[in-house]
mmCIF file of N, CA and C in Angstrom:
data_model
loop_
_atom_site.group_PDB
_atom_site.id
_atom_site.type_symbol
_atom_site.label_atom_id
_atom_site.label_comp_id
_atom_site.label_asym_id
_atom_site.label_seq_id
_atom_site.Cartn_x
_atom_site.Cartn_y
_atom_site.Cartn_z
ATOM 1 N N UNK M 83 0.850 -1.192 0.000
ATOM 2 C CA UNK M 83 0.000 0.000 0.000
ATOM 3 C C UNK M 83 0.888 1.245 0.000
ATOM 4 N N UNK M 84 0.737 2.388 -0.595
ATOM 5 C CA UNK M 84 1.161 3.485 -1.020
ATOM 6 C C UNK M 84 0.929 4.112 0.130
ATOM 7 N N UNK M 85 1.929 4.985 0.554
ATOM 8 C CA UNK M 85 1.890 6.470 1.485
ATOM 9 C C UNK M 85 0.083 7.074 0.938
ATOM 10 N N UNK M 86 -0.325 7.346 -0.157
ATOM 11 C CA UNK M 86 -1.076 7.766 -1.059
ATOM 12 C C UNK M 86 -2.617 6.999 -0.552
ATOM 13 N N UNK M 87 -2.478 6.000 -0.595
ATOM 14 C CA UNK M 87 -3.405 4.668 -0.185
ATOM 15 C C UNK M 87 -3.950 4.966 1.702
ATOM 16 N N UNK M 88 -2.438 5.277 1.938
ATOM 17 C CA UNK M 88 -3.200 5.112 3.332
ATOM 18 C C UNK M 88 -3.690 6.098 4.341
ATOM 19 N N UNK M 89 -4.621 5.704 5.322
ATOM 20 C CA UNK M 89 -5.670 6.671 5.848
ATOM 21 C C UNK M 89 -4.626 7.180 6.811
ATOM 22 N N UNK M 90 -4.804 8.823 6.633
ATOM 23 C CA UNK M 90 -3.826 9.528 7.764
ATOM 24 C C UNK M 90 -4.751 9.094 9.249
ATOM 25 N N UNK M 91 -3.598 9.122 10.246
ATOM 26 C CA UNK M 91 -3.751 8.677 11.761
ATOM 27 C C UNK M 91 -3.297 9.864 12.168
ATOM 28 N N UNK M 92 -4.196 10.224 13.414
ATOM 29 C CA UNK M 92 -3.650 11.654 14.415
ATOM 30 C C UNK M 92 -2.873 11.069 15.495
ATOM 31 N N UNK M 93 -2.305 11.809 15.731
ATOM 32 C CA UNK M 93 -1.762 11.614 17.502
ATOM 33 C C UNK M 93 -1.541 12.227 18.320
ATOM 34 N N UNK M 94 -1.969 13.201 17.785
ATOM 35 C CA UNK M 94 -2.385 14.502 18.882
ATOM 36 C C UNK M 94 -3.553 15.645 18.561
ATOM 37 N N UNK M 95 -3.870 15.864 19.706
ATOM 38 C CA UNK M 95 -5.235 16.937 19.047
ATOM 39 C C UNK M 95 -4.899 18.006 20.314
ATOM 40 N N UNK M 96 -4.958 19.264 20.255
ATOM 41 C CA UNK M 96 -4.388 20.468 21.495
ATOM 42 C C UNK M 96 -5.357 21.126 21.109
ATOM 43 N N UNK M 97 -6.428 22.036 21.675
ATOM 44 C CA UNK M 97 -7.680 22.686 21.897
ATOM 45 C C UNK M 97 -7.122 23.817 22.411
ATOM 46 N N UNK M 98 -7.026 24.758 21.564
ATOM 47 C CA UNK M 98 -5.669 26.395 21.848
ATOM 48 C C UNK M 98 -7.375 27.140 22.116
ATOM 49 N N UNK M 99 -8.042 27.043 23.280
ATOM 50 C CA UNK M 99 -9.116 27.969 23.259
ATOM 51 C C UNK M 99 -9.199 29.579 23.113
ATOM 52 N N UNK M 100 -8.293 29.966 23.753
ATOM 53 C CA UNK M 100 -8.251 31.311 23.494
ATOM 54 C C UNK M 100 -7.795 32.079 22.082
ATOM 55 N N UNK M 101 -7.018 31.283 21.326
ATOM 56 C CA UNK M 101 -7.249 31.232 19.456
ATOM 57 C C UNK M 101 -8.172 30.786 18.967
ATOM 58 N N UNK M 102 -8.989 29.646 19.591
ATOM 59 C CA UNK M 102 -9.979 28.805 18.987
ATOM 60 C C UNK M 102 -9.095 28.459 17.845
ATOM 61 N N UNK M 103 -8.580 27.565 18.284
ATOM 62 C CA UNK M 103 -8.121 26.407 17.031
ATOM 63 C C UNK M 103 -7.637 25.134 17.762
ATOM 64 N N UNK M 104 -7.919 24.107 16.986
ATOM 65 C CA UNK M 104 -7.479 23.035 17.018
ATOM 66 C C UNK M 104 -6.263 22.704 16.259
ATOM 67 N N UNK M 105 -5.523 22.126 17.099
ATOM 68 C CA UNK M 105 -3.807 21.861 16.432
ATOM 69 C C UNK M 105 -4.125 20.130 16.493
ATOM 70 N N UNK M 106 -3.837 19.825 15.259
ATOM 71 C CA UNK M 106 -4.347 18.090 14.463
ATOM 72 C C UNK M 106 -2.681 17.701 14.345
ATOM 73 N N UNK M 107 -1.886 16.859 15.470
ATOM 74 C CA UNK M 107 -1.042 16.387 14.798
ATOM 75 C C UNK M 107 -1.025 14.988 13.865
ATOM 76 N N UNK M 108 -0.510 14.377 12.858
ATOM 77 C CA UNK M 108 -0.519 13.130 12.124
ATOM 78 C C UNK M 108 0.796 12.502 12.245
ATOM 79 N N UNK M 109 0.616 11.084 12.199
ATOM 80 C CA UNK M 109 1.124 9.899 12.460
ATOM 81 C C UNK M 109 2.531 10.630 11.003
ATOM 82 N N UNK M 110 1.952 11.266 10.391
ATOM 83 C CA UNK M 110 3.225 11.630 8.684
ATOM 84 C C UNK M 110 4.361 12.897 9.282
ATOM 85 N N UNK M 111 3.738 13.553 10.454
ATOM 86 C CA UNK M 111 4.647 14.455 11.286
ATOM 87 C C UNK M 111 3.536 15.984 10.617
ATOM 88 N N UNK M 112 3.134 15.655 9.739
ATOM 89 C CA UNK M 112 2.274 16.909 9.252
ATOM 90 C C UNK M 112 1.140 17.545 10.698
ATOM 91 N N UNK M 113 1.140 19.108 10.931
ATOM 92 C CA UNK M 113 0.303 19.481 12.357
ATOM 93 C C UNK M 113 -0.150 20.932 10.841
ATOM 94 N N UNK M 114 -1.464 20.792 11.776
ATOM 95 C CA UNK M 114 -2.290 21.499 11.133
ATOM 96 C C UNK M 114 -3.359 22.649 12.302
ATOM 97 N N UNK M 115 -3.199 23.298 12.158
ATOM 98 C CA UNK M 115 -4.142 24.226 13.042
ATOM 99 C C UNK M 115 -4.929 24.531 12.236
ATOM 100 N N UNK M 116 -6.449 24.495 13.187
ATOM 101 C CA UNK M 116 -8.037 24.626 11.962
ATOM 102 C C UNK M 116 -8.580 25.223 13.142
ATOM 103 N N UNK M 117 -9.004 26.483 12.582
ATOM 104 C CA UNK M 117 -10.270 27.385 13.295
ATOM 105 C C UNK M 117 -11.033 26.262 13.937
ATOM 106 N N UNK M 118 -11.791 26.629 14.789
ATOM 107 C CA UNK M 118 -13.080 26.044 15.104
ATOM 108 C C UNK M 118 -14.430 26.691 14.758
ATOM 109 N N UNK M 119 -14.546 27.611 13.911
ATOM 110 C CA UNK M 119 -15.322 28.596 12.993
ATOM 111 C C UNK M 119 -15.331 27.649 11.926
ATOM 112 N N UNK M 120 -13.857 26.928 10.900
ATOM 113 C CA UNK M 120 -13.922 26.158 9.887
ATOM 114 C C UNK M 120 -14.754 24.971 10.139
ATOM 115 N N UNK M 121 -13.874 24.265 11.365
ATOM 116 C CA UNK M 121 -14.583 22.731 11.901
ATOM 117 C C UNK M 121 -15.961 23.108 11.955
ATOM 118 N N UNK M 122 -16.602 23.745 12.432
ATOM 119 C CA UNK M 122 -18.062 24.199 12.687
ATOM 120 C C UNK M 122 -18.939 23.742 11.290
ATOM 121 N N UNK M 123 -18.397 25.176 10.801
ATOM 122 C CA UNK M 123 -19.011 25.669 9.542
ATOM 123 C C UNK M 123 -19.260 24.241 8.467
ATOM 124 N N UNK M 124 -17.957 23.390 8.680
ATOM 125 C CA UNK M 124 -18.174 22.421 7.730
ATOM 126 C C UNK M 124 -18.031 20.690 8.520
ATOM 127 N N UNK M 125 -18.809 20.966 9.378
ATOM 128 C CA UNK M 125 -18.818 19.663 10.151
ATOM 129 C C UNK M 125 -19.637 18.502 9.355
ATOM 130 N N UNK M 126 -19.264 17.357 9.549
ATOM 131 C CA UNK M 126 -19.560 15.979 8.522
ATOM 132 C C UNK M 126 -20.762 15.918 9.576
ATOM 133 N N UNK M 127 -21.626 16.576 9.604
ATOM 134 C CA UNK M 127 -22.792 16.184 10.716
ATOM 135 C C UNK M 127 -24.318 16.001 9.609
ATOM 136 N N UNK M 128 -25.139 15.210 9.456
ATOM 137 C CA UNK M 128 -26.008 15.228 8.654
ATOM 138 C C UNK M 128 -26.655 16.394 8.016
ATOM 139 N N UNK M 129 -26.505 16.838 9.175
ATOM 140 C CA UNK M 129 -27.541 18.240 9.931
ATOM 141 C C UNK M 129 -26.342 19.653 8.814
ATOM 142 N N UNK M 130 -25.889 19.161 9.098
ATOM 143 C CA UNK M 130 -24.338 20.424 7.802
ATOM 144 C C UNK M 130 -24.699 19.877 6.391
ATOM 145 N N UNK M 131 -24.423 18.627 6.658
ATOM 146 C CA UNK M 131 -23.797 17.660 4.820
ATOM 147 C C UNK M 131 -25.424 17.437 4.046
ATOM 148 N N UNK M 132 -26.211 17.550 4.693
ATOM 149 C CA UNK M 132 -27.903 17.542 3.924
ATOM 150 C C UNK M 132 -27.475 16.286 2.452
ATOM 151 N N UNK M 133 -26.911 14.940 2.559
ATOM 152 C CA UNK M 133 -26.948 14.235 1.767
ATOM 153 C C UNK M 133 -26.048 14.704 0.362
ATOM 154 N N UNK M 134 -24.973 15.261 0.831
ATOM 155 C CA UNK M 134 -24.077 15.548 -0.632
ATOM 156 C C UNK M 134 -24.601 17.287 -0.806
ATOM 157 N N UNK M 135 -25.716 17.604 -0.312
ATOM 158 C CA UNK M 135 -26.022 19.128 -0.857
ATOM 159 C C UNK M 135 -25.900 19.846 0.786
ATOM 160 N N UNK M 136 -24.758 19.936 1.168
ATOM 161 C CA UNK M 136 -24.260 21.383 2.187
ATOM 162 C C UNK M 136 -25.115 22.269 2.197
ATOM 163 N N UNK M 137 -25.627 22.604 3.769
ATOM 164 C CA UNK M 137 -26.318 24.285 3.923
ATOM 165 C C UNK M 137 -24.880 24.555 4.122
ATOM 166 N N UNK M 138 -25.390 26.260 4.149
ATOM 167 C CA UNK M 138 -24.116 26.986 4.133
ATOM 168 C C UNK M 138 -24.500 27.674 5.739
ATOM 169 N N UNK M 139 -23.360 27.396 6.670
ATOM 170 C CA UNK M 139 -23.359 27.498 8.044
ATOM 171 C C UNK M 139 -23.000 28.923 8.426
ATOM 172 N N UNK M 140 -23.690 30.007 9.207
ATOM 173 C CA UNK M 140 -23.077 31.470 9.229
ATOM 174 C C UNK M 140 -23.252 31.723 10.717
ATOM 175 N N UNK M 141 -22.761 32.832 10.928
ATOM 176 C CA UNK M 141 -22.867 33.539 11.758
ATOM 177 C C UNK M 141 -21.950 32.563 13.004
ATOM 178 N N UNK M 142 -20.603 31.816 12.911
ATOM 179 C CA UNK M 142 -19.990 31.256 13.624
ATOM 180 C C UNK M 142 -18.413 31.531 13.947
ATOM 181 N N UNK M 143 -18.198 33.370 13.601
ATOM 182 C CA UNK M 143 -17.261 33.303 13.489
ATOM 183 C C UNK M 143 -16.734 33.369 15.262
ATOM 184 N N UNK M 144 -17.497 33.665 16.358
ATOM 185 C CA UNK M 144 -16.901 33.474 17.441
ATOM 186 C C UNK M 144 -16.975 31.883 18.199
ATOM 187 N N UNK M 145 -17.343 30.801 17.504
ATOM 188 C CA UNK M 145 -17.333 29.512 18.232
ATOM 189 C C UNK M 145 -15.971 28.914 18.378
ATOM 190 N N UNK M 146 -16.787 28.069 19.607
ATOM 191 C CA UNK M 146 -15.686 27.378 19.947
ATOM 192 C C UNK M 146 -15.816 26.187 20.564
ATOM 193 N N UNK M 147 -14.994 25.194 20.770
ATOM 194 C CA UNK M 147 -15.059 23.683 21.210
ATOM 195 C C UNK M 147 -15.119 23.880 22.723
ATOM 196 N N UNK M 148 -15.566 22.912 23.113
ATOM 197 C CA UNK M 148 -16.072 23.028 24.247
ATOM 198 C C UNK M 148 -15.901 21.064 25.009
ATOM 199 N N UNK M 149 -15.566 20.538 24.092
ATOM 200 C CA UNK M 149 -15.351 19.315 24.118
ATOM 201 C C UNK M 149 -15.006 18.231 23.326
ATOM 202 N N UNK M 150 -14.173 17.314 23.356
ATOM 203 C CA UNK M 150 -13.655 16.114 22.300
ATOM 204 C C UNK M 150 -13.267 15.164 22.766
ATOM 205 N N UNK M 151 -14.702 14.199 22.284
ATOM 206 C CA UNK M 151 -14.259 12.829 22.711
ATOM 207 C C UNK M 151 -13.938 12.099 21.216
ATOM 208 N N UNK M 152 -13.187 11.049 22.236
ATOM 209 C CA UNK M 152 -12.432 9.834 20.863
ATOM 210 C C UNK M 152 -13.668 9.260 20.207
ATOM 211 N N UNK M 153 -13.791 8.266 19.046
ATOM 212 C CA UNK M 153 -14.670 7.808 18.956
ATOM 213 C C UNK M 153 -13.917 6.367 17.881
ATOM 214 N N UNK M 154 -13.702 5.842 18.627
ATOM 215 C CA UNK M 154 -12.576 4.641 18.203
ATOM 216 C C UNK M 154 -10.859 4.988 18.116
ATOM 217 N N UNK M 155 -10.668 4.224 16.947
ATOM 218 C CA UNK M 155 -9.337 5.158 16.315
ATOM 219 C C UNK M 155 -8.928 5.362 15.231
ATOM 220 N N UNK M 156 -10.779 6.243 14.956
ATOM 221 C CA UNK M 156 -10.470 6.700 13.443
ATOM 222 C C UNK M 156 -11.095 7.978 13.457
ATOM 223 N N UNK M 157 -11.436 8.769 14.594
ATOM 224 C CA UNK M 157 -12.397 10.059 14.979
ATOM 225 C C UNK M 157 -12.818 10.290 15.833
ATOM 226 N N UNK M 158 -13.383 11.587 16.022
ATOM 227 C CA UNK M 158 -13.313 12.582 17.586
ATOM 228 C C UNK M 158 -15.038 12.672 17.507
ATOM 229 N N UNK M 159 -15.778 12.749 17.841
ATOM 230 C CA UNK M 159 -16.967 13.739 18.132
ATOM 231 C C UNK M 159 -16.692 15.354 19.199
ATOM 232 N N UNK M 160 -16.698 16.354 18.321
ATOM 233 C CA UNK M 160 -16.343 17.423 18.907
ATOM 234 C C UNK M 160 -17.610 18.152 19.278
ATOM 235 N N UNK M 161 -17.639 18.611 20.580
ATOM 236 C CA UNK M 161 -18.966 19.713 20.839
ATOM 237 C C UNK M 161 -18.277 21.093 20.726
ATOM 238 N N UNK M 162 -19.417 22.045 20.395
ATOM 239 C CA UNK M 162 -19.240 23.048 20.114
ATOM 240 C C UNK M 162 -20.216 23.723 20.915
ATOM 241 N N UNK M 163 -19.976 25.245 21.346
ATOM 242 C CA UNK M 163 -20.239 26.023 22.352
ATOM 243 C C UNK M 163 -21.496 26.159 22.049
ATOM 244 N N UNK M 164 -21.956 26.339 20.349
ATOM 245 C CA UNK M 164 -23.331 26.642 20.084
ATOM 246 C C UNK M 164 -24.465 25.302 20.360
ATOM 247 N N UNK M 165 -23.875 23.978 20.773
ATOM 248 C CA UNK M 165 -24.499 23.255 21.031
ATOM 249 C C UNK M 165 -24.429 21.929 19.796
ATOM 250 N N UNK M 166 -23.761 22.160 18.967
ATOM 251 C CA UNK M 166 -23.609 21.585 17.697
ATOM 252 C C UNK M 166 -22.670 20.569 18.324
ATOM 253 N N UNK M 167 -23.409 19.162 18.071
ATOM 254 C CA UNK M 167 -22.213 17.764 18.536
ATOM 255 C C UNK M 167 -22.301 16.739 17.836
ATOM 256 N N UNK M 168 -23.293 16.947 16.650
ATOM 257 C CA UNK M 168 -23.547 15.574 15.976
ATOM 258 C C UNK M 168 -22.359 15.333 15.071
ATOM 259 N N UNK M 169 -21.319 15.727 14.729
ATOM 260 C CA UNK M 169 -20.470 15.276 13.665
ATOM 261 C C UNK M 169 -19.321 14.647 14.371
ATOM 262 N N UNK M 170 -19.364 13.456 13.499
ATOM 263 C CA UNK M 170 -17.603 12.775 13.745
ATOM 264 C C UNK M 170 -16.953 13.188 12.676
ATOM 265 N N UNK M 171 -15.621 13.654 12.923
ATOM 266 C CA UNK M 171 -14.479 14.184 12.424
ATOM 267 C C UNK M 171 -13.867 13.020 12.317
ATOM 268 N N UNK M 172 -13.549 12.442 11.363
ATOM 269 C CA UNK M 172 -12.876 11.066 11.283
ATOM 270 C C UNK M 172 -11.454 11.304 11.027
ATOM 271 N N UNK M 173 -10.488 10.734 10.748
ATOM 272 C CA UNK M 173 -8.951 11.416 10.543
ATOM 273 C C UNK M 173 -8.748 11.834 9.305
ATOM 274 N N UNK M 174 -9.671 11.052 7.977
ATOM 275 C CA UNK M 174 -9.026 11.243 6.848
ATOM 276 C C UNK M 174 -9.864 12.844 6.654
ATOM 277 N N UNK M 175 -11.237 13.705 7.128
ATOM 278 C CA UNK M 175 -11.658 14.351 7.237
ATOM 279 C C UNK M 175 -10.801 16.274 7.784
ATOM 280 N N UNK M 176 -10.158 15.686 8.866
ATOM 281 C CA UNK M 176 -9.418 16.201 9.818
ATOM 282 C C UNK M 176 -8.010 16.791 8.548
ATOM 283 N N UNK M 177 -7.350 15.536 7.979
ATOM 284 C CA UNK M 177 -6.606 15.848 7.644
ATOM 285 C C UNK M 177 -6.927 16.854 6.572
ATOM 286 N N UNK M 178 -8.071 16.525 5.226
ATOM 287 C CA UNK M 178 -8.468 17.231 4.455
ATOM 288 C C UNK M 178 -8.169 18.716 4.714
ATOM 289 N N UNK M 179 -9.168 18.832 5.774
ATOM 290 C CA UNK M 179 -9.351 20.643 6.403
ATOM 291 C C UNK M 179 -8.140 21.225 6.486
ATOM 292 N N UNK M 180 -7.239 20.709 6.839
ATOM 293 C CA UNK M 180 -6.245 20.952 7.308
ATOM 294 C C UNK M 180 -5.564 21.299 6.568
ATOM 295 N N UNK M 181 -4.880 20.024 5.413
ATOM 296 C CA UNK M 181 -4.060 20.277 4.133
ATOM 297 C C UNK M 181 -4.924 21.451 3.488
ATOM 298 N N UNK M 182 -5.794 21.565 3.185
ATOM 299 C CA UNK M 182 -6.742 21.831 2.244
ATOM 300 C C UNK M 182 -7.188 23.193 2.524
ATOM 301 N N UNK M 183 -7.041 23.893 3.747
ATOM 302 C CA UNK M 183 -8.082 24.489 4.329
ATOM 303 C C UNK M 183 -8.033 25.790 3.227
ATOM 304 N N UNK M 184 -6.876 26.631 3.119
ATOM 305 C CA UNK M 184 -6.422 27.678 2.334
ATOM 306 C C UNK M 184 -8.016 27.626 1.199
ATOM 307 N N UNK M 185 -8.127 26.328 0.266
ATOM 308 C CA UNK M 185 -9.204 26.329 -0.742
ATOM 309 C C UNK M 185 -10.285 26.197 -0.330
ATOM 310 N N UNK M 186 -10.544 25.738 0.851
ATOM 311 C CA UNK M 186 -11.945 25.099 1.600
ATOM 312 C C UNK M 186 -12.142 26.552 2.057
ATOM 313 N N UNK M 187 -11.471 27.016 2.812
ATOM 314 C CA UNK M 187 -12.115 28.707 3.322
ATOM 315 C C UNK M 187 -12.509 29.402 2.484
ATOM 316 N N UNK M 188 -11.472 29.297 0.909
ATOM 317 C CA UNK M 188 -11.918 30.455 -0.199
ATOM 318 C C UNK M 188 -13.085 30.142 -0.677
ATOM 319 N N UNK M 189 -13.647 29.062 -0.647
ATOM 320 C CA UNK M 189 -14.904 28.397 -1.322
ATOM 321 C C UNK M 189 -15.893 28.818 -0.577
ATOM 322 N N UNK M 190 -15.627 28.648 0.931
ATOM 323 C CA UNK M 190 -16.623 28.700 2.012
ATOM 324 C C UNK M 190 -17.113 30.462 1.839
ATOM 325 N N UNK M 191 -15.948 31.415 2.043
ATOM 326 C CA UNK M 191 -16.051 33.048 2.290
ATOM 327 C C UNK M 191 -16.850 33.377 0.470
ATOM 328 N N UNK M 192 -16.373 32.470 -0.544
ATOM 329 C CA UNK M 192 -17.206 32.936 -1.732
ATOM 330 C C UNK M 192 -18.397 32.302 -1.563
ATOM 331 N N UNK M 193 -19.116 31.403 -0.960
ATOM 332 C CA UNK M 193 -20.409 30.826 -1.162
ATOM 333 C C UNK M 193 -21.126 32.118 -0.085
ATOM 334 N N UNK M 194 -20.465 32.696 0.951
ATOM 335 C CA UNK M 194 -21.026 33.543 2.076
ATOM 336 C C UNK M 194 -21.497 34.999 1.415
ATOM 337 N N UNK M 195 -20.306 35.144 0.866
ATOM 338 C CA UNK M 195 -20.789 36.525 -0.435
ATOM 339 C C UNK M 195 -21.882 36.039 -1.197
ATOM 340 N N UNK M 196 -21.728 35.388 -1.760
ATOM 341 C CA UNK M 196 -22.675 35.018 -3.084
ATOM 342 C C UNK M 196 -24.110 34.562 -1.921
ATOM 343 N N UNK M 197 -24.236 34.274 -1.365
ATOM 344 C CA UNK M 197 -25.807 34.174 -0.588
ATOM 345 C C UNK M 197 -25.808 35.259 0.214
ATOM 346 N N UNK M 198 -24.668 36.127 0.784
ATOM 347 C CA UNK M 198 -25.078 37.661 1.512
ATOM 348 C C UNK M 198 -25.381 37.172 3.038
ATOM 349 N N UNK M 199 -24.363 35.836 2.972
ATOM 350 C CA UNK M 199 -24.262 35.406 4.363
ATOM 351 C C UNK M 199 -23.278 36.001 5.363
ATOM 352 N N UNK M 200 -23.366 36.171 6.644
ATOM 353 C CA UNK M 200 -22.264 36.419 7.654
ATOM 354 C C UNK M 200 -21.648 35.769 8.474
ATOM 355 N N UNK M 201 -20.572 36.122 8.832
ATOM 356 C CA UNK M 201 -19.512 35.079 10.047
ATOM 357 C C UNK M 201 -20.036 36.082 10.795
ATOM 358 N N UNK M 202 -20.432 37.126 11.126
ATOM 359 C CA UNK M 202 -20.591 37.570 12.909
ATOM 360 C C UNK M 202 -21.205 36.548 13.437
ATOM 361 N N UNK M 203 -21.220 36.816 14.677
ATOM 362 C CA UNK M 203 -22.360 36.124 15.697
ATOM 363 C C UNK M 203 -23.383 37.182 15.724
ATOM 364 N N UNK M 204 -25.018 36.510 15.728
ATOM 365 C CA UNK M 204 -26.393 37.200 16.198
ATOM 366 C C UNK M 204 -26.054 37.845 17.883
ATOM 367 N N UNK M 205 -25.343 37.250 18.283
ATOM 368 C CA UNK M 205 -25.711 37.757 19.774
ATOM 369 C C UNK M 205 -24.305 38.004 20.049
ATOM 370 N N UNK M 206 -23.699 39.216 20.678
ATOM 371 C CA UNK M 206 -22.831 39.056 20.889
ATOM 372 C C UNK M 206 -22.002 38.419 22.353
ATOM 373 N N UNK M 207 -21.108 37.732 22.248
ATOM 374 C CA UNK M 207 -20.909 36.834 23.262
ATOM 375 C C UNK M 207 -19.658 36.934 24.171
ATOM 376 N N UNK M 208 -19.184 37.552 25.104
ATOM 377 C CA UNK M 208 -18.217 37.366 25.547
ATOM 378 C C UNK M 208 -17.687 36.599 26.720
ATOM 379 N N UNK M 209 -17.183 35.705 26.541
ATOM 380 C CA UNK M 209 -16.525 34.394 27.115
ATOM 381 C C UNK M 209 -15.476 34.513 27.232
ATOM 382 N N UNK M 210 -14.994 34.088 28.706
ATOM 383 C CA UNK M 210 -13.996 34.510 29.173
ATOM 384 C C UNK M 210 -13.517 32.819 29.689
ATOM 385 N N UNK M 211 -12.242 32.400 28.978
ATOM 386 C CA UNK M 211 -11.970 30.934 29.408
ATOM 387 C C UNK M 211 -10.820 30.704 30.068
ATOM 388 N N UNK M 212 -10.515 29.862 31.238
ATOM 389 C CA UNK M 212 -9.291 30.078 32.264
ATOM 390 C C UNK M 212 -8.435 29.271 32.127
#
């Protein structure tokens, strides 16, 4: 099996709350830091992925994780502050965002224009984490 072939493995996950990002290390030495605004916005959760046709997720630019459990050893179920917990983040997922994110954001911030969507938050929220 090919480097190419095989499913990236994490081995570390660090929850930087006061950046809100998640730092994804991989079994290849590759570490990736991903908003938790991105993870949100494009979580593999039914309730996001609507069967291959994506809603487009807004108003999340202040979220944040709030929790991550394992879920074997191939993905996390992450909660999020807004209450959002249904998605498993599986590794080969994780890694995507990660490698990828640079094109995944430009896609995401042009689908937000083009529908006249926003990253603020409706309410504004200030959270203070220790």
């Amino acid at each position: 099996m090919s480097q190419q072939d095989k499913s990236p493995v994490v081995t570390n996950l660090k929850l930087k709350r006061k950046s809100k990002l998640l730092e994804v290390s991989f079994e290849s030495g590759e570490v990736f830091n991903i908003s938790c605004e991105m993870l949100r916005v494009h979580s593999p959760s039914a309730e996001v992925q609507r069967h291959g046709n994506p809603i487009l997720v807004t108003h999340k630019k202040a979220v944040n994780i709030t929790g991550i459990e394992p879920v074997g050893n191939y993905a996390v179920k992450i909660t999020f502050d807004d209450g959002h917990d249904t998605g498993l983040f599986s590794w080969k997922i994780l890694f995507e965002l990660g490698n990828q994110q640079v094109e995944i954001w430009e896609r995401y911030l042009a689908r937000l224009r083009a529908e006249k969507g926003s990253r603020e938050p409706l309410i504004d929220m200030n959270i203070k984490y220790s």
